[in-house]
Coordinates of N, CA and C and ligand atoms in Angstrom, one line a residue:
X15 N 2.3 16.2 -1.8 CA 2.5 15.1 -0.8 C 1.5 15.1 0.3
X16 N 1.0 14.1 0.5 CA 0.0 14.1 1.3 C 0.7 13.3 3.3
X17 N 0.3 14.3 3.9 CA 0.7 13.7 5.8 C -0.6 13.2 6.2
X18 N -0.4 12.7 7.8 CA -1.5 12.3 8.1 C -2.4 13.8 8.6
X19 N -1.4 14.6 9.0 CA -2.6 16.2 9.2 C -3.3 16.5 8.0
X20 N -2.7 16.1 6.6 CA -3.6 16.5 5.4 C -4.5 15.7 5.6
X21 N -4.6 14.7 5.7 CA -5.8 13.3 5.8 C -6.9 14.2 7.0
X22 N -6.6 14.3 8.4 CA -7.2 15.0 9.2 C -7.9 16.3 9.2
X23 N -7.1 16.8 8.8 CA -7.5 18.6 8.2 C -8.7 18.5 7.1
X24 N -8.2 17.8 5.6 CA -9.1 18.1 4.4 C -10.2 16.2 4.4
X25 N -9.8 15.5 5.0 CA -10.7 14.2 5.1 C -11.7 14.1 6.5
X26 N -11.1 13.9 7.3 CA -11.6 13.6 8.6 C -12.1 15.2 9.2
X27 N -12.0 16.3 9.3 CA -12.7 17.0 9.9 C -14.0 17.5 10.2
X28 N -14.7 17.4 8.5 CA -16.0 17.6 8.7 C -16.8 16.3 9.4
X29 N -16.5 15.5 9.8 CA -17.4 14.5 10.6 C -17.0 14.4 11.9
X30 N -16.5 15.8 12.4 CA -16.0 15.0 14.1 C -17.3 15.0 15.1
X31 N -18.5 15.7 14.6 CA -19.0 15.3 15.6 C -19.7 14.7 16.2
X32 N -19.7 13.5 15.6 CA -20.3 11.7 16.1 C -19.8 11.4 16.4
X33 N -19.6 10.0 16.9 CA -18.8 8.7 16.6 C -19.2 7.7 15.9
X34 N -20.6 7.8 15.6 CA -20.8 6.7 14.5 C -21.3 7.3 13.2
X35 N -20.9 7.0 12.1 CA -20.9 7.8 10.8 C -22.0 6.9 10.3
X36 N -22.9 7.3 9.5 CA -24.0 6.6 8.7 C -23.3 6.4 7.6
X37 N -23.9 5.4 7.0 CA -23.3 4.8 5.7 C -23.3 5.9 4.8
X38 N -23.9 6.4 4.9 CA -23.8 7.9 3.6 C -22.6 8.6 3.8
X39 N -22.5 8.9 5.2 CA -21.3 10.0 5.6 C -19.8 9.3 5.4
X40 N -19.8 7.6 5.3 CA -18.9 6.6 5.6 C -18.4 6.6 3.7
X41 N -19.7 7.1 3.2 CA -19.3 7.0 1.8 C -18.2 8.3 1.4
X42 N -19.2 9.3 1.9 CA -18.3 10.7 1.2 C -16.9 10.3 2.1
X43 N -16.6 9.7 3.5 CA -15.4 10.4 4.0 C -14.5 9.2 2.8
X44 N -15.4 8.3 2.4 CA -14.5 7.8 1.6 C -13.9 7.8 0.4
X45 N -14.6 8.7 -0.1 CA -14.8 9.5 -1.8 C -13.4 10.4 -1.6
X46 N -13.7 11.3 -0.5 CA -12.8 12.1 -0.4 C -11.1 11.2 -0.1
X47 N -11.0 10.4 0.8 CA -10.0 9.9 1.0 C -9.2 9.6 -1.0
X48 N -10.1 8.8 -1.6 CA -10.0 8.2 -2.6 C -9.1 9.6 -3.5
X49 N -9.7 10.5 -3.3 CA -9.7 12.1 -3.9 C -9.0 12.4 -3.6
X50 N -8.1 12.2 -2.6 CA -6.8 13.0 -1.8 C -5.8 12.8 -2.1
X51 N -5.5 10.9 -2.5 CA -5.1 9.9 -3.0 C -4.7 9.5 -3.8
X52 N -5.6 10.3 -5.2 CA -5.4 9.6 -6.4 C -4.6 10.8 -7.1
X53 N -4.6 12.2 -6.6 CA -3.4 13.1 -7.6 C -2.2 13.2 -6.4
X54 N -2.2 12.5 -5.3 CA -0.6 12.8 -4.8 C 0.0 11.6 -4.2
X55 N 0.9 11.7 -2.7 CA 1.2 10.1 -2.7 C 1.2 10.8 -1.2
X56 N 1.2 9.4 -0.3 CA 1.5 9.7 0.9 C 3.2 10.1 1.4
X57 N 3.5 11.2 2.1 CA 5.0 12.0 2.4 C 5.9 10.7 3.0
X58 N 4.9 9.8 3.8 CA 5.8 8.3 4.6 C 4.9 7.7 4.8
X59 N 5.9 6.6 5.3 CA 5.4 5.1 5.5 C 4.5 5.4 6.6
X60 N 4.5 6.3 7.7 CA 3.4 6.1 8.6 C 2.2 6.6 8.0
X61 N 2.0 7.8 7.0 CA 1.0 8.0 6.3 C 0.0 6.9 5.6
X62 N 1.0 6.0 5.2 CA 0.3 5.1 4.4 C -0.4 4.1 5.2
X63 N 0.7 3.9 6.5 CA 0.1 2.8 7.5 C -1.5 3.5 8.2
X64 N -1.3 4.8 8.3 CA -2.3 5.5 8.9 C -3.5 5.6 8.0
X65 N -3.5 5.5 6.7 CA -4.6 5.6 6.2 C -5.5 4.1 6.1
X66 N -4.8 3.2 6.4 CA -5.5 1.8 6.3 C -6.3 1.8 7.1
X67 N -6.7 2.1 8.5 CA -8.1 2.2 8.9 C -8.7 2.4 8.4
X68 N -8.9 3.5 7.3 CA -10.0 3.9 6.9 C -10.6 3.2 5.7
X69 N -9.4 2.4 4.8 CA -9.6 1.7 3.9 C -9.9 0.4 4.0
X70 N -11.2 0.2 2.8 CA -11.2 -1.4 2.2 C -10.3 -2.1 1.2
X71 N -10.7 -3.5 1.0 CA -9.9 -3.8 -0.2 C -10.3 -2.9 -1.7
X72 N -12.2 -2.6 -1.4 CA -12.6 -2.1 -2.5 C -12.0 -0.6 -2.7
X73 N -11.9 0.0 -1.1 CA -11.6 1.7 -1.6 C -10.2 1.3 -2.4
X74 N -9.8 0.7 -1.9 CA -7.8 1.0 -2.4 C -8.0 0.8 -3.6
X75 N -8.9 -0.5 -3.8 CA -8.8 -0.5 -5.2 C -9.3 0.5 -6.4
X76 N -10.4 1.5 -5.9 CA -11.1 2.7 -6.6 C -9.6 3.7 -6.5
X77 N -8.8 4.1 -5.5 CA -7.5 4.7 -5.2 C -6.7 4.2 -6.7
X78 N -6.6 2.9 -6.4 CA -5.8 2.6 -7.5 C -6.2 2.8 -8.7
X79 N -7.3 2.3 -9.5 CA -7.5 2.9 -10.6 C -7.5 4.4 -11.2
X80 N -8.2 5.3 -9.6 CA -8.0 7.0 -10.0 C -6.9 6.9 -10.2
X81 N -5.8 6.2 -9.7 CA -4.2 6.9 -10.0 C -3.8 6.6 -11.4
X82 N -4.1 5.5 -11.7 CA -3.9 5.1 -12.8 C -4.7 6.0 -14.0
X83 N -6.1 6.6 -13.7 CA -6.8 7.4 -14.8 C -5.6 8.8 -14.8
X84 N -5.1 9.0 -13.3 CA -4.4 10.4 -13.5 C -3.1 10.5 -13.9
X85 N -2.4 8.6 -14.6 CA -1.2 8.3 -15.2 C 0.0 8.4 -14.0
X86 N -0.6 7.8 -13.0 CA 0.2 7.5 -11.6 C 0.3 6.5 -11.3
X87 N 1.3 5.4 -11.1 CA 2.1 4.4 -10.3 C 0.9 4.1 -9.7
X88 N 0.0 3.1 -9.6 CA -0.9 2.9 -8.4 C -0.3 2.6 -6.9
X89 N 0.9 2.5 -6.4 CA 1.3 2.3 -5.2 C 0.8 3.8 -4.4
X90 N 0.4 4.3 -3.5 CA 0.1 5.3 -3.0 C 1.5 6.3 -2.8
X91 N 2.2 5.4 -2.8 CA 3.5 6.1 -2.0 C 4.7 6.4 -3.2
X92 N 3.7 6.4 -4.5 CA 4.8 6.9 -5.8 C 4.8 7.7 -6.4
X93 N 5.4 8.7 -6.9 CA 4.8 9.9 -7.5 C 5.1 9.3 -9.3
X94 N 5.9 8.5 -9.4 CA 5.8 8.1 -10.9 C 4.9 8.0 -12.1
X95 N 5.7 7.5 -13.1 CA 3.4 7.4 -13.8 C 4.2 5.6 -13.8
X96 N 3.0 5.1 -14.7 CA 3.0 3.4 -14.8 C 4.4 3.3 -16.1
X97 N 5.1 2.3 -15.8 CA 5.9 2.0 -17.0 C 5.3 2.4 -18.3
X98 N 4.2 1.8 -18.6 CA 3.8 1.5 -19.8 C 2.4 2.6 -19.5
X99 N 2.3 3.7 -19.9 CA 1.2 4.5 -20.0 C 0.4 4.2 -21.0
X100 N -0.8 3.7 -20.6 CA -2.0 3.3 -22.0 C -3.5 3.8 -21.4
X101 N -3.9 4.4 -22.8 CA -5.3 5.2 -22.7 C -6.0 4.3 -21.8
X102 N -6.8 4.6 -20.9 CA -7.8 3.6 -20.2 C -9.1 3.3 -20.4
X103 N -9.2 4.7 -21.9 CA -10.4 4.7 -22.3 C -10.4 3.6 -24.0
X104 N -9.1 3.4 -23.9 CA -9.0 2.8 -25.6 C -9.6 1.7 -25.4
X105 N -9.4 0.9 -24.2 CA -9.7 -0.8 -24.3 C -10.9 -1.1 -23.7
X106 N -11.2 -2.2 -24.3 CA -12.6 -2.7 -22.9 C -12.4 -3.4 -22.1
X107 N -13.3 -3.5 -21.4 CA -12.6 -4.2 -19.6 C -12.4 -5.7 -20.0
X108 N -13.0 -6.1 -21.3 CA -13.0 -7.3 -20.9 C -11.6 -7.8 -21.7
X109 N -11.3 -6.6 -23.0 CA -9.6 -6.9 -23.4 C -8.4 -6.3 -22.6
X110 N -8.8 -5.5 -21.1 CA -8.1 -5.3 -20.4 C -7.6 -6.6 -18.8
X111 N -9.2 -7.4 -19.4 CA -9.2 -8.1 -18.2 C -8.0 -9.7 -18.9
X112 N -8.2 -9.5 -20.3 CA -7.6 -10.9 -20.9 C -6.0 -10.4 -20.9
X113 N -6.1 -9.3 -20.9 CA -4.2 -8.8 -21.1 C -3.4 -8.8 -19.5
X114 N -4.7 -9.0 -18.7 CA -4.2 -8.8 -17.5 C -3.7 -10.6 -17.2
X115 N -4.7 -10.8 -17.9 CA -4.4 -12.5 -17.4 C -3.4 -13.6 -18.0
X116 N -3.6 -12.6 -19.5 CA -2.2 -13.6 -19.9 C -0.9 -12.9 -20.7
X117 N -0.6 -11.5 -20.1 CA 0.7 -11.5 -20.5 C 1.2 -10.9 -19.1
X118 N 2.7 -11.6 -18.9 CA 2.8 -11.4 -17.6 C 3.6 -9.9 -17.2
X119 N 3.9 -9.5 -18.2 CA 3.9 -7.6 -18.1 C 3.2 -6.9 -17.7
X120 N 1.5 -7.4 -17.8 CA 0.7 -5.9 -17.4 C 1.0 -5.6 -16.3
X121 N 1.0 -5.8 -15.1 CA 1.7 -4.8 -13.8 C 2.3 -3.7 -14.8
X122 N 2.9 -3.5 -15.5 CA 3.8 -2.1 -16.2 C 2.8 -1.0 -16.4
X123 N 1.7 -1.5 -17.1 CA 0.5 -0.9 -17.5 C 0.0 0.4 -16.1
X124 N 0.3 -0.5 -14.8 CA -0.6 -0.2 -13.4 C 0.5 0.6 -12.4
X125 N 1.8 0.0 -12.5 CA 2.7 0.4 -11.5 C 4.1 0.8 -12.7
X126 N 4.4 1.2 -11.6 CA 5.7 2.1 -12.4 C 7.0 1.2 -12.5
X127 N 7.2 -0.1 -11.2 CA 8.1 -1.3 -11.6 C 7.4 -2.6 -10.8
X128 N 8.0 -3.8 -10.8 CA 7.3 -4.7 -10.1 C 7.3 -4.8 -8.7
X129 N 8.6 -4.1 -8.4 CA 8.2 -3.6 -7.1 C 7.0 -3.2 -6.7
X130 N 6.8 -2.2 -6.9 CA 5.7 -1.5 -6.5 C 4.3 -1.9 -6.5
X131 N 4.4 -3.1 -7.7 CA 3.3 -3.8 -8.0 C 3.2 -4.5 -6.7
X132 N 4.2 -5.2 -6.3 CA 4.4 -6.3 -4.9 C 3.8 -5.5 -3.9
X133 N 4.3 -4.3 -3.5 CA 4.2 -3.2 -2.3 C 3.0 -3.1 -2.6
X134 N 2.1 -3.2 -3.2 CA 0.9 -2.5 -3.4 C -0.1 -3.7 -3.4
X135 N 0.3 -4.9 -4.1 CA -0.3 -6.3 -3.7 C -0.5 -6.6 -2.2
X136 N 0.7 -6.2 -1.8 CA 0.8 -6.5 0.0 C 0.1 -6.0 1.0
X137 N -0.3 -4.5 0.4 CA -0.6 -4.0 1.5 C -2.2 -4.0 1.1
X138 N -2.6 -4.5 -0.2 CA -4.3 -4.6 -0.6 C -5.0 -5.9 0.3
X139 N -3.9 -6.8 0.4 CA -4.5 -7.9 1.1 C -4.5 -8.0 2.7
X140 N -3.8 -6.9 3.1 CA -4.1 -7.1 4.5 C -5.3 -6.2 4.8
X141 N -5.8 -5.2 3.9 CA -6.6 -4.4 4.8 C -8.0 -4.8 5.1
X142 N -8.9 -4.6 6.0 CA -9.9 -5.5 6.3 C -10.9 -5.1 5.9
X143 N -11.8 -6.1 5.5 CA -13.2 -5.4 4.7 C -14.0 -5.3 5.4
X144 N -14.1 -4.9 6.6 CA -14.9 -4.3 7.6 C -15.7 -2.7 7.1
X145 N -16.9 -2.8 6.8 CA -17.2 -1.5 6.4 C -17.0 -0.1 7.2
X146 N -16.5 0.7 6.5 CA -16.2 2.0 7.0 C -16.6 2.3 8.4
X147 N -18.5 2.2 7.9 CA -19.6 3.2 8.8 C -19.4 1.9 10.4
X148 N -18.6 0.9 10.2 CA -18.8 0.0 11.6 C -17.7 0.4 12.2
X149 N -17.1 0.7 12.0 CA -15.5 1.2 12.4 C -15.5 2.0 13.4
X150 N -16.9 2.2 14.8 CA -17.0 3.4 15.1 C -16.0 3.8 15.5
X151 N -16.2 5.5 15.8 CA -14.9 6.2 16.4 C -13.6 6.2 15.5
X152 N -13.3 5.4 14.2 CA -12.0 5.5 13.6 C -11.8 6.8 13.4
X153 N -12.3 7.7 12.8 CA -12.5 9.0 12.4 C -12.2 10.0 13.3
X154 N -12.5 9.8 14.4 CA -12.5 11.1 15.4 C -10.9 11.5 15.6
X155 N -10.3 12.7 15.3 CA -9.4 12.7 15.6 C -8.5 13.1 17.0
X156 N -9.6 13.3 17.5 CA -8.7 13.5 18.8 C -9.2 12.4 20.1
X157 N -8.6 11.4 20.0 CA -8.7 9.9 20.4 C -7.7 10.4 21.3
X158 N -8.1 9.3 22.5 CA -7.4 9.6 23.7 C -6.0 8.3 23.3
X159 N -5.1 8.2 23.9 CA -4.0 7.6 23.8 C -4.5 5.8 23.5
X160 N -5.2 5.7 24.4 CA -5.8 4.3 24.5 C -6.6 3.8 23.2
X161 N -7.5 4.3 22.6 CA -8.5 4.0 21.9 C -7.8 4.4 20.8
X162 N -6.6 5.2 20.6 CA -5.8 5.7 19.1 C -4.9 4.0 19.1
X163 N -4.4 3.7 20.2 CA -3.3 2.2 20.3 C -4.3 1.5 19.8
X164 N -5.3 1.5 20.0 CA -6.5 0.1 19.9 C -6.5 -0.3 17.9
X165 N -7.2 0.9 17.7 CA -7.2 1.5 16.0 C -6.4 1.0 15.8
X166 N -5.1 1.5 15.7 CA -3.7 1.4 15.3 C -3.4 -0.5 15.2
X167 N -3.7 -0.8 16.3 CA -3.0 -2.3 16.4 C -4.2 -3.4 15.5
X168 N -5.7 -2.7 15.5 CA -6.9 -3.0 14.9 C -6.6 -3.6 13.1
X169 N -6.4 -2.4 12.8 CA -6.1 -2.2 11.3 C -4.8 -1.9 10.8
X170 N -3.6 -2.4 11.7 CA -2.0 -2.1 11.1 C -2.2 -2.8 9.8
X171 N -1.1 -2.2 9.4 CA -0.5 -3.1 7.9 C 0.9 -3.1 8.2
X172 N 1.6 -4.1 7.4 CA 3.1 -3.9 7.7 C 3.2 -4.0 5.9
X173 N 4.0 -3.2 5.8 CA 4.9 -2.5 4.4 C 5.5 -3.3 3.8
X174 N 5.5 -3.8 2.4 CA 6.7 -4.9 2.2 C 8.0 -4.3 2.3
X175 N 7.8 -2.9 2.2 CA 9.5 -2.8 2.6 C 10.0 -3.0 3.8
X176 N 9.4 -2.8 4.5 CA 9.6 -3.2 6.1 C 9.6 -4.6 5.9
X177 N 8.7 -5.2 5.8 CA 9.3 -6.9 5.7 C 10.4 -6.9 5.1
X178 N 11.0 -6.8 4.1 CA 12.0 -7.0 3.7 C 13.2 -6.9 4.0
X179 N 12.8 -5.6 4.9 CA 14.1 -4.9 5.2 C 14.5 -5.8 6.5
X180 N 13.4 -6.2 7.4 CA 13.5 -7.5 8.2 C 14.2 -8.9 7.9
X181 N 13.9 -9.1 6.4 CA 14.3 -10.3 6.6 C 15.9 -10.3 5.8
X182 N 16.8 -10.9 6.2 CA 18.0 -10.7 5.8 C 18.9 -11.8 4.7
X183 N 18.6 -13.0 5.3 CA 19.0 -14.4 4.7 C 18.3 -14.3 3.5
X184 N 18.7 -15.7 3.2 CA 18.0 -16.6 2.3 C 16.8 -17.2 2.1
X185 N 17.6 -17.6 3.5 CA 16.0 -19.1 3.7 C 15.2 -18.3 4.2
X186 N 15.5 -17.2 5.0 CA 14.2 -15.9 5.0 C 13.2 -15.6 3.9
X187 N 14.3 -15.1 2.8 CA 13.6 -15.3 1.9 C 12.7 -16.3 1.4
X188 N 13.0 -17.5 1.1 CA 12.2 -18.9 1.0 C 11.0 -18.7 1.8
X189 N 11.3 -18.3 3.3 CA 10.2 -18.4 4.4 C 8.9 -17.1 4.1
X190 N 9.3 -16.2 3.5 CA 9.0 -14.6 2.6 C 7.9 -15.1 1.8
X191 N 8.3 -16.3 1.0 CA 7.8 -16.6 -0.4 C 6.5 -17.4 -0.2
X192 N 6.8 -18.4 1.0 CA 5.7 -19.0 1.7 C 5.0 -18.4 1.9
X193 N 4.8 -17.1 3.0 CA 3.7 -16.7 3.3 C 3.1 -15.4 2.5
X194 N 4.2 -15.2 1.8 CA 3.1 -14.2 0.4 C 2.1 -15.7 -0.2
X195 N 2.5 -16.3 -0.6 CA 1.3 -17.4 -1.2 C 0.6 -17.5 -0.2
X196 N 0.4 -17.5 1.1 CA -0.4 -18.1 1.9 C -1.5 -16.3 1.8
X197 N -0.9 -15.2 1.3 CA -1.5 -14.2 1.8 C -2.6 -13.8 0.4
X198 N -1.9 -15.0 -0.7 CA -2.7 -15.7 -2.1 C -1.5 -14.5 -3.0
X199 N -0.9 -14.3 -2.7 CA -0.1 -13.4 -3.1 C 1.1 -14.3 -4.3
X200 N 0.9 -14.8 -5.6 CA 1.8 -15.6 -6.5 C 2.4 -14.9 -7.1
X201 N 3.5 -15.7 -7.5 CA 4.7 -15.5 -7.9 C 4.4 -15.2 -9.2
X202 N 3.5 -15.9 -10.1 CA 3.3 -15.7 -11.4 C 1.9 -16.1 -11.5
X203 N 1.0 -16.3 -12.9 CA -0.4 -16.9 -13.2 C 0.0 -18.2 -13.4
X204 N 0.9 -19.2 -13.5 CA 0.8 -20.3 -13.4 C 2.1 -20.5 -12.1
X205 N 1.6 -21.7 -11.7 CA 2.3 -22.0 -10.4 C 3.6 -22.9 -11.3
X206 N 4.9 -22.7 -10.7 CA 5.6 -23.4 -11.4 C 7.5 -23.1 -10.5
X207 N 8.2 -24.4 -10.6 CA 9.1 -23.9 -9.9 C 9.9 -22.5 -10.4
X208 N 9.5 -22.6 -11.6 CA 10.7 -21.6 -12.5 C 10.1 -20.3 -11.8
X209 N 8.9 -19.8 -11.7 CA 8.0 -18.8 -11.4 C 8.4 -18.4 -10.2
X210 N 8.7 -19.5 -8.4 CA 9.2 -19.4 -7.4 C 10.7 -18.8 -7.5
X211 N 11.6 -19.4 -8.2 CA 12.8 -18.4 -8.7 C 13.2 -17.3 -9.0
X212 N 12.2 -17.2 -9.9 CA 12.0 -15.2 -10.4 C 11.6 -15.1 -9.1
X213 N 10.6 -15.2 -8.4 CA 10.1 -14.2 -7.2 C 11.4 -14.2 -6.6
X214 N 11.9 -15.2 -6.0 CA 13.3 -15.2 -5.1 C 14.4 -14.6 -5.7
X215 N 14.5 -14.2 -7.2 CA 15.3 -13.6 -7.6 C 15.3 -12.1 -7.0
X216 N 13.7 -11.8 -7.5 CA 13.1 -10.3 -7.8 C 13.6 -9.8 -6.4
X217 N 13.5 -11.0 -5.1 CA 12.9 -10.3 -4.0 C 14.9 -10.3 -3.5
X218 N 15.4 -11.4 -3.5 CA 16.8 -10.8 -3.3 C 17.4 -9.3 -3.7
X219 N 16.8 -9.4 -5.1 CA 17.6 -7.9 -5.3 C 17.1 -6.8 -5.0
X220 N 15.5 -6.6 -4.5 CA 14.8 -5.2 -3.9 C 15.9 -5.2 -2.6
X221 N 15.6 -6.5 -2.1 CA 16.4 -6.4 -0.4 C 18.0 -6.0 -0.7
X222 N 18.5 -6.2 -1.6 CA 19.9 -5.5 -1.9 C 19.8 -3.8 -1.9
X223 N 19.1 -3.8 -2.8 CA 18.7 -2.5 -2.9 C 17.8 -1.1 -2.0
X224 N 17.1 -2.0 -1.1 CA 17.1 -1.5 0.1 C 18.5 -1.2 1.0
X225 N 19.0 -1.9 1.1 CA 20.5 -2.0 1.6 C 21.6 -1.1 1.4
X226 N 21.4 -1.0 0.1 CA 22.1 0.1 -0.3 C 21.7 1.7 -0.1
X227 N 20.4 1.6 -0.4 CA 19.7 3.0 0.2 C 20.2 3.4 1.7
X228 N 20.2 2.6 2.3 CA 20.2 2.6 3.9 C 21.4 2.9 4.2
X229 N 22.4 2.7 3.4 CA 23.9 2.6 4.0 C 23.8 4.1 3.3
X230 N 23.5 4.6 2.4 CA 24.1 6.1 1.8 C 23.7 7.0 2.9
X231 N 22.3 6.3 3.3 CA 21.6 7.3 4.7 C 21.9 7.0 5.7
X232 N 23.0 7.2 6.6 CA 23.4 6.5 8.1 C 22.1 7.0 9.2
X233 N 21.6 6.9 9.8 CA 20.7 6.9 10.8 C 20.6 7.7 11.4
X234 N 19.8 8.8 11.8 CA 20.4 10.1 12.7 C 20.6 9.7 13.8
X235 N 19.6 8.6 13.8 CA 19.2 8.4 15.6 C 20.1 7.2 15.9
X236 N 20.5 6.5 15.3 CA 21.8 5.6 15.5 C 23.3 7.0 15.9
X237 N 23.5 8.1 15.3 CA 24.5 8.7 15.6 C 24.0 9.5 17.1
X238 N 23.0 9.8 17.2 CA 22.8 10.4 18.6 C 22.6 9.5 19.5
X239 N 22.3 7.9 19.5 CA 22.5 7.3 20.4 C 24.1 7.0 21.2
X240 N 24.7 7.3 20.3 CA 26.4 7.2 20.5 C 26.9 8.0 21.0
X241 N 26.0 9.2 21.1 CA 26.5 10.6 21.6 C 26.1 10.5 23.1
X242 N 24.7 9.8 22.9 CA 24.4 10.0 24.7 C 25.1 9.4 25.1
X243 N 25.6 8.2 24.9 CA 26.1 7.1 25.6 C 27.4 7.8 26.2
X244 N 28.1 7.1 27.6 CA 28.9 7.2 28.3 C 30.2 7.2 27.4
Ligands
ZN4 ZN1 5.7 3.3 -8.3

């Protein structure tokens, strides 16, 4: 399981003492991130939020295939392997790239359920393709309060489980579906109403099933706010 002190300790330390990383150094801190990545998962959601500064659309996507070479769930935050485990060396990219496009299973091949496929769609499209080495200062780890908020609000990502767990309704849902398309994020490879159904199907039932998680785990900090109280 990887924290954000593992990221700090075995990623970020050997470069603390610049603030601007040369594209060379912007490469290895990125090799290694990739490397930290691809045989474990991040311990929580802040881990994962925390690593997106440092990532592009391209690193995540090198992240994801190592996981996938090491028969891992490409979501960062899954220890599983992919549904459907298949050699990566058997096929060629370009009968990899035709099976990606027209059967609408391969996500199984990549992620471990569709979930995950979504969670891991969502969070590839928000990250910014701002190159590493311009990023000054990301890296340094001991950022004063101010310039760590700056980062942080710079390069957030928000989780689709966190969306989801936000959104409660229906028409939420509906409102959900809009802006995944707007984030190019489809329901299926052809646009179709039947296609907007399954998603509103799929996405009702994760949000059930978040729901249910949540109620087995009552809140610690919901029970000690009860306690302070008068
Ligand atoms: Zn998974």
């Amino acid at each position: 399981m990887t924290t954000i002190e593992d990221i700090q300790k075995i990623v970020l330390r050997p470069f603390q003492n610049h603030r601007q990383l040369s594209m060379r150094e912007a490469e290895t801190l990125s090799l290694e991130l990739v490397g930290i990545l691809c045989d474990s998962y991040c311990k929580n959601r802040e881990t994962l939020k925390y690593v997106a500064r440092f990532l592009t659309q391209d690193t995540y996507q090198d992240i994801l295939d190592e996981r996938n070479l090491n028969k891992m769930c490409g979501y960062p935050m899954c220890a599983k392997a992919p549904e459907r485990v298949r050699d990566p060396f058997s096929i060629s990219d370009n009968t990899k790239k035709f099976l990606w496009e027209n059967n609408p299973y391969a996500y199984l091949s990549t992620y471990c359920s569709k979930f995950h496929f979504r969670c891991s769609q969502f969070y590839q499209v928000q990250l910014s393709d701002e190159a590493l080495f311009a990023r000054t200062g990301v890296h340094l780890i001991a950022q004063n309060a101010t310039e760590e908020a700056t980062f942080a609000e710079k390069y957030e990502v928000t989780l689709f489980e966190e969306l989801l767990r936000k959104k409660a309704s229906e028409d939420d849902v509906k409102s959900l579906i809009m802006g995944l398309k707007r984030l190019g994020i489809q329901s299926g490879e052809v646009e179709s109403p039947e296609n907007d159904e399954q998603m509103q199907e799929d996405l009702s039932k994760w949000l059930s099933d978040i729901k249910i998680v949540e109620n087995k785990e009552p809140s610690i900090l919901g029970d000690l706010t009860k306690e302070d109280s008068p």
